[in-house]
XYZ file of C-alpha atoms in Angstrom:
357
model
C -8.242 -21.914 84.110
C -6.550 -20.106 81.218
C -9.727 -20.147 79.037
C -11.597 -18.568 81.963
C -9.196 -15.623 81.886
C -8.554 -15.291 78.142
C -10.973 -15.765 75.272
C -10.466 -18.942 73.288
C -9.975 -16.890 70.137
C -7.057 -15.047 71.754
C -5.451 -18.281 72.958
C -5.798 -19.966 69.550
C -4.368 -16.946 67.775
C -1.373 -16.789 70.100
C -0.662 -20.524 69.906
C -0.932 -20.652 66.128
C 1.292 -17.574 65.773
C 3.993 -19.195 67.894
C 3.639 -22.649 66.336
C 4.272 -21.150 62.901
C 7.644 -19.711 63.927
C 10.886 -21.350 62.757
C 12.622 -23.373 65.460
C 15.499 -20.903 65.653
C 13.349 -17.761 65.554
C 13.735 -15.186 68.295
C 12.593 -11.617 68.779
C 9.501 -12.115 66.614
C 6.370 -9.996 67.302
C 3.715 -12.230 68.857
C 0.794 -9.897 69.516
C 0.620 -7.752 66.391
C -2.826 -7.300 64.875
C -4.057 -8.281 61.412
C -2.371 -5.182 60.000
C 0.958 -6.000 61.613
C 0.720 -3.221 64.198
C 1.228 -3.237 67.959
C 3.593 -6.180 68.355
C 6.996 -4.564 68.610
C 7.083 -4.615 72.417
C 5.928 -8.232 72.814
C 8.397 -10.474 71.033
C 9.277 -14.087 71.553
C 10.192 -17.471 70.159
C 8.851 -21.022 69.799
C 9.181 -21.439 73.570
C 7.207 -18.343 74.533
C 3.796 -19.963 74.966
C 5.332 -22.743 77.051
C 7.096 -20.178 79.231
C 3.873 -18.224 79.741
C 1.929 -21.405 80.537
C 4.534 -22.496 83.078
C 4.245 -19.045 84.652
C 0.503 -19.522 85.072
C 1.067 -23.029 86.457
C 3.528 -21.651 89.014
C 0.973 -19.065 90.148
C -1.734 -21.726 90.483
C 0.596 -23.975 92.448
C 1.540 -21.069 94.704
C -2.133 -20.303 95.293
C -2.835 -23.926 96.177
C 0.123 -24.037 98.591
C -0.823 -20.813 100.376
C -4.541 -21.555 100.644
C -3.798 -25.154 101.624
C -1.601 -24.025 104.517
C 1.677 -25.444 103.207
C 3.208 -21.975 103.482
C 2.194 -18.430 104.353
C 3.513 -16.760 101.222
C 5.125 -17.551 97.868
C 7.008 -15.504 95.262
C 6.691 -16.681 91.638
C 9.875 -15.713 89.768
C 8.456 -16.177 86.279
C 8.593 -14.399 82.943
C 7.088 -13.206 80.647
C 4.991 -10.865 82.822
C 1.229 -10.922 82.490
C -0.715 -7.971 83.872
C -1.194 -6.304 80.442
C -2.683 -9.490 78.953
C -6.473 -9.311 78.981
C -9.366 -11.344 77.692
C -8.500 -10.276 74.160
C -5.608 -8.607 72.377
C -4.759 -5.116 73.653
C -7.268 -4.820 76.484
C -8.835 -1.492 77.439
C -7.716 0.137 74.170
C -3.990 -0.287 74.855
C -1.691 0.137 71.860
C 0.030 -3.203 72.499
C 0.290 -6.128 74.921
C 3.248 -4.728 76.865
C 5.459 -7.890 76.889
C 2.547 -9.973 78.209
C 1.020 -13.177 76.838
C -0.955 -14.857 79.651
C -2.066 -13.227 82.896
C -0.803 -15.382 85.757
C -2.094 -13.132 88.554
C -5.615 -13.061 87.123
C -5.543 -16.813 86.532
C -4.514 -17.352 90.167
C -7.416 -15.189 91.364
C -9.873 -17.094 89.184
C -8.506 -20.445 90.379
C -8.822 -19.341 93.987
C -12.492 -18.339 93.584
C -13.585 -21.205 91.347
C -15.832 -23.607 93.318
C -14.162 -26.755 94.602
C -16.685 -28.797 92.649
C -15.158 -27.289 89.485
C -11.552 -27.873 90.497
C -10.899 -24.551 92.219
C -10.254 -23.590 95.831
C -13.666 -22.131 96.642
C -12.619 -18.809 98.168
C -15.184 -15.998 98.307
C -12.961 -12.935 97.814
C -9.495 -12.238 96.393
C -7.644 -8.931 96.280
C -4.971 -8.223 93.663
C -2.562 -5.397 94.526
C -0.442 -4.262 91.589
C 2.618 -2.082 92.274
C 4.199 -2.274 88.843
C 4.953 1.221 87.508
C 2.320 0.613 84.790
C -1.383 0.096 85.291
C -2.397 -3.568 84.960
C -5.047 -3.071 82.295
C -5.166 -6.787 81.522
C -5.889 -7.787 85.115
C -8.606 -5.160 85.445
C -10.095 -6.288 82.128
C -10.224 -9.944 83.157
C -11.394 -9.623 86.761
C -13.191 -6.298 86.941
C -14.503 -5.203 83.531
C -17.806 -5.087 85.407
C -18.306 -5.219 89.149
C -17.727 -8.698 90.563
C -17.976 -9.007 94.381
C -15.315 -11.729 94.349
C -12.510 -9.384 93.295
C -10.845 -6.160 94.334
C -8.176 -4.859 91.964
C -5.806 -2.212 93.334
C -3.138 -0.521 91.215
C -0.507 2.059 92.188
C 1.150 3.307 89.017
C 2.597 6.216 87.089
C -0.011 8.244 85.279
C -2.920 10.563 85.716
C -5.228 12.697 83.593
C -2.705 15.554 83.635
C 0.167 13.482 82.211
C 1.024 14.162 78.572
C 4.342 12.344 78.279
C 7.631 13.631 76.946
C 9.070 14.819 73.648
C 12.273 13.449 72.106
C 10.839 10.550 70.154
C 13.438 10.767 67.402
C 16.364 9.456 69.460
C 17.446 5.820 69.444
C 17.179 5.746 73.211
C 13.619 7.084 73.181
C 12.556 4.462 70.640
C 14.027 1.717 72.825
C 12.398 3.155 75.940
C 9.018 3.214 74.193
C 9.401 -0.512 73.556
C 9.954 -0.952 77.298
C 6.735 0.887 78.098
C 8.126 4.319 78.911
C 6.372 7.651 78.554
C 5.636 9.145 75.133
C 3.813 12.169 73.840
C 0.644 10.035 73.894
C 1.003 9.545 77.645
C 2.104 6.668 79.827
C 1.447 3.077 78.736
C -1.110 1.495 78.687
C -3.095 4.725 78.420
C -5.888 6.439 80.308
C -7.481 3.249 81.658
C -5.798 3.621 85.045
C -6.693 7.272 85.581
C -9.956 6.508 87.364
C -11.810 3.679 89.126
C -14.956 2.550 87.282
C -16.680 0.844 90.244
C -16.154 -0.387 93.810
C -14.201 -3.416 92.634
C -11.337 -1.268 91.350
C -9.041 1.152 93.173
C -6.747 2.849 90.668
C -4.232 5.264 92.162
C -2.251 7.159 89.504
C 0.809 8.797 91.059
C 1.981 11.265 88.420
C 4.746 11.004 85.890
C 7.239 9.625 88.428
C 6.375 7.259 91.263
C 8.011 8.175 94.578
C 8.369 6.221 97.802
C 6.486 8.855 99.800
C 3.528 8.795 97.402
C 3.387 5.002 97.429
C 3.609 4.879 101.211
C 0.902 7.493 101.649
C -1.392 5.700 99.203
C -0.860 2.337 100.875
C -1.701 3.633 104.341
C -4.438 6.134 103.543
C -6.248 4.443 100.638
C -5.222 0.842 99.979
C -5.153 -0.526 103.522
C -8.634 0.771 104.482
C -10.160 -0.506 101.235
C -8.565 -3.937 101.596
C -9.698 -4.170 105.220
C -13.231 -3.261 104.173
C -13.174 -5.838 101.368
C -11.841 -8.524 103.753
C -10.233 -10.849 101.189
C -9.493 -14.524 101.758
C -6.247 -14.134 99.798
C -4.031 -11.298 98.545
C -2.120 -11.584 95.267
C 0.633 -9.099 94.465
C 1.441 -8.177 90.896
C 5.028 -7.426 91.802
C 6.633 -5.089 89.288
C 9.971 -3.469 90.132
C 10.173 -0.965 87.275
C 9.477 1.940 89.636
C 13.051 1.512 90.946
C 15.246 4.597 90.809
C 17.762 2.936 88.455
C 15.264 1.258 86.155
C 15.923 2.391 82.564
C 12.326 3.521 82.128
C 13.078 6.417 84.464
C 9.512 6.482 85.818
C 10.182 5.757 89.473
C 12.267 6.780 92.453
C 11.974 3.801 94.784
C 14.951 2.035 96.332
C 15.223 -1.715 96.777
C 14.533 -1.213 100.489
C 11.356 0.673 99.603
C 10.080 -2.398 97.764
C 10.791 -4.444 100.864
C 8.733 -1.972 102.897
C 5.873 -2.122 100.385
C 5.916 -5.910 100.719
C 5.827 -5.741 104.513
C 2.833 -3.397 104.426
C 1.040 -5.803 102.078
C 1.857 -8.671 104.430
C 0.389 -6.692 107.332
C -2.821 -6.281 105.345
C -2.850 -10.026 104.754
C -2.383 -10.805 108.439
C -5.287 -8.525 109.349
C -7.668 -9.895 106.730
C -6.748 -13.452 105.718
C -4.387 -15.055 108.230
C -1.346 -13.778 106.330
C -2.147 -15.598 103.091
C -0.381 -13.738 100.285
C 1.534 -14.573 97.116
C 3.279 -12.515 94.473
C 3.760 -12.877 90.745
C 6.651 -11.135 88.998
C 5.640 -8.437 86.535
C 7.983 -5.670 85.277
C 11.498 -4.609 86.216
C 14.323 -4.033 83.751
C 17.239 -2.682 85.784
C 19.680 -5.470 84.954
C 23.210 -4.789 83.636
C 24.020 -6.066 80.168
C 25.493 -9.550 80.008
C 27.304 -9.550 76.673
C 28.870 -6.636 74.759
C 27.588 -5.766 71.304
C 30.152 -6.345 68.596
C 29.028 -3.402 66.463
C 29.995 -0.595 68.835
C 33.158 0.498 70.617
C 32.974 0.475 74.399
C 35.765 2.417 76.146
C 37.619 0.725 78.950
C 37.245 -2.908 79.883
C 33.752 -4.031 78.820
C 33.881 -6.990 81.183
C 33.701 -4.560 84.093
C 30.281 -3.420 82.925
C 28.670 -6.813 82.379
C 26.447 -9.004 84.499
C 28.142 -12.361 85.051
C 25.702 -15.184 84.347
C 28.212 -17.989 83.850
C 26.784 -21.129 82.272
C 23.251 -19.701 82.495
C 23.964 -17.306 79.612
C 22.752 -18.830 76.313
C 25.312 -18.785 73.503
C 23.033 -16.870 71.175
C 21.986 -14.190 73.653
C 23.086 -10.595 73.185
C 22.005 -7.155 74.346
C 21.194 -4.949 71.348
C 20.578 -1.799 73.363
C 21.809 1.752 72.713
C 25.055 2.814 74.374
C 23.269 5.401 76.497
C 21.037 2.642 77.850
C 24.058 0.476 78.611
C 25.440 3.303 80.696
C 22.169 3.626 82.589
C 22.026 -0.104 83.182
C 25.549 -0.065 84.580
C 24.136 1.774 87.611
C 22.256 -1.395 88.413
C 25.465 -3.116 89.503
C 25.185 -0.991 92.653
C 21.417 -1.452 92.969
C 18.857 -2.665 90.483
C 16.162 -5.213 89.713
C 17.873 -8.141 91.430
C 18.301 -6.153 94.639
C 14.596 -5.257 94.554
C 13.630 -8.913 94.249
C 15.953 -9.786 97.127
C 14.301 -7.222 99.417
C 10.851 -8.416 98.329
C 11.648 -12.037 99.136
C 13.405 -11.062 102.379
C 10.261 -9.252 103.502
C 8.218 -12.358 102.706
C 10.622 -14.454 104.786
C 10.269 -12.078 107.742
C 6.495 -12.267 107.499
C 6.616 -16.069 107.354
C 8.366 -16.082 110.737
C 5.820 -13.766 112.304
C 4.147 -15.312 115.319
C-alpha cells in the first residue's frame, strides 16, 4: 500500500537516509533536499522509518477492523504524524515535510478502495476529514491531486488568502514555533494550498489566523455535513490533529478539549447517516504536553518537578526537552488542559458512538 501512496523514489530516499544514520543518532533532519534545506522540522533517528511504517500498519488494521464489522470505530494513537507527507518530498510546494514521513490516513483510504482481488477492501468511496490546525497538503496530494470519484478530502484549518503571518522572527521562541509549524511572515504552514478547493473532490475550509470553536462548528454543520452526505462515503477517516487547542504552543487555535469531543461526535453522526457509523481516526498534530525533564543549562525558579509531566519508566534516559523557557511556561498550562485531555475527549466521544443503538 505504501508505494501506492508515495513514489518509490521518495521511499528509497527516506529509507537510505535513515539507514545511514549512526545507531545513537537522534534529532537528525530526515527530509532535507539535496541542498540541505527544508529538514529542520522533520527530524528523527534510526527507528523513525519503523515507527512511521507501524503507524501505517495500525491505520490499515483499523480500517480492516471497522470495515469488517469487528468494531464501529478505532483511534490510532501513532506518531510521527503523516498528513503533510505526499507522493514526493514537500508536496504542493510546501517548504518542508512538517514532521511527517508516511501518510497513514491516505494509505488507509487507498487500502479501503483497493479491489479485493488486489488485497484491498473494495469500497467505492472514502471521505477523509482533517481537523488538524494545518492543511493536510500531503493527503490532498496523494488522494486528490486530480479529481478521483473514490475520495473526498475535507480540511478545516488555519489560513486563508488574507493571512500574512506575524513578525518577530528574531526571537528564540519564534524560531522554535516555526519548527512546530506556526505562523511566519510567509503565512501559515504549509502555504497557500489550502486556501481554495481545486475540484469537487476537495473541500478546503480556511478559518483565518486562529481557529475557533464557533467557526469549526458552523463549518461542520453548514458545509462539511451536507457535502459528506452528498458524497455518501462507505467509510470516514479522521485526520485527528489537536493543535487547534487553546493551550497548544502554536497559539493558532481556541478550542477546548470538550470542543474536540463535540467535533468527534458530529463526525460520528455523519458516519451513522452515510456508512453505518464506520469511522476511524489517525493521530496527526498536537503539542500541548508539559515538559518531562528540566534542561540543565537554564535556571528554573521554584521546584522544577512541579512543572514536569510524570512519565515514570516510560521516559527514556536520554530524552530531554530543549525548548525555550517561555515555551516551558506556555506548556505548563497544559497540566490543567492540553493535548492528552483532547485525546481523552476524542476517544470518549468514540466510545459513546460505539454504544449508540
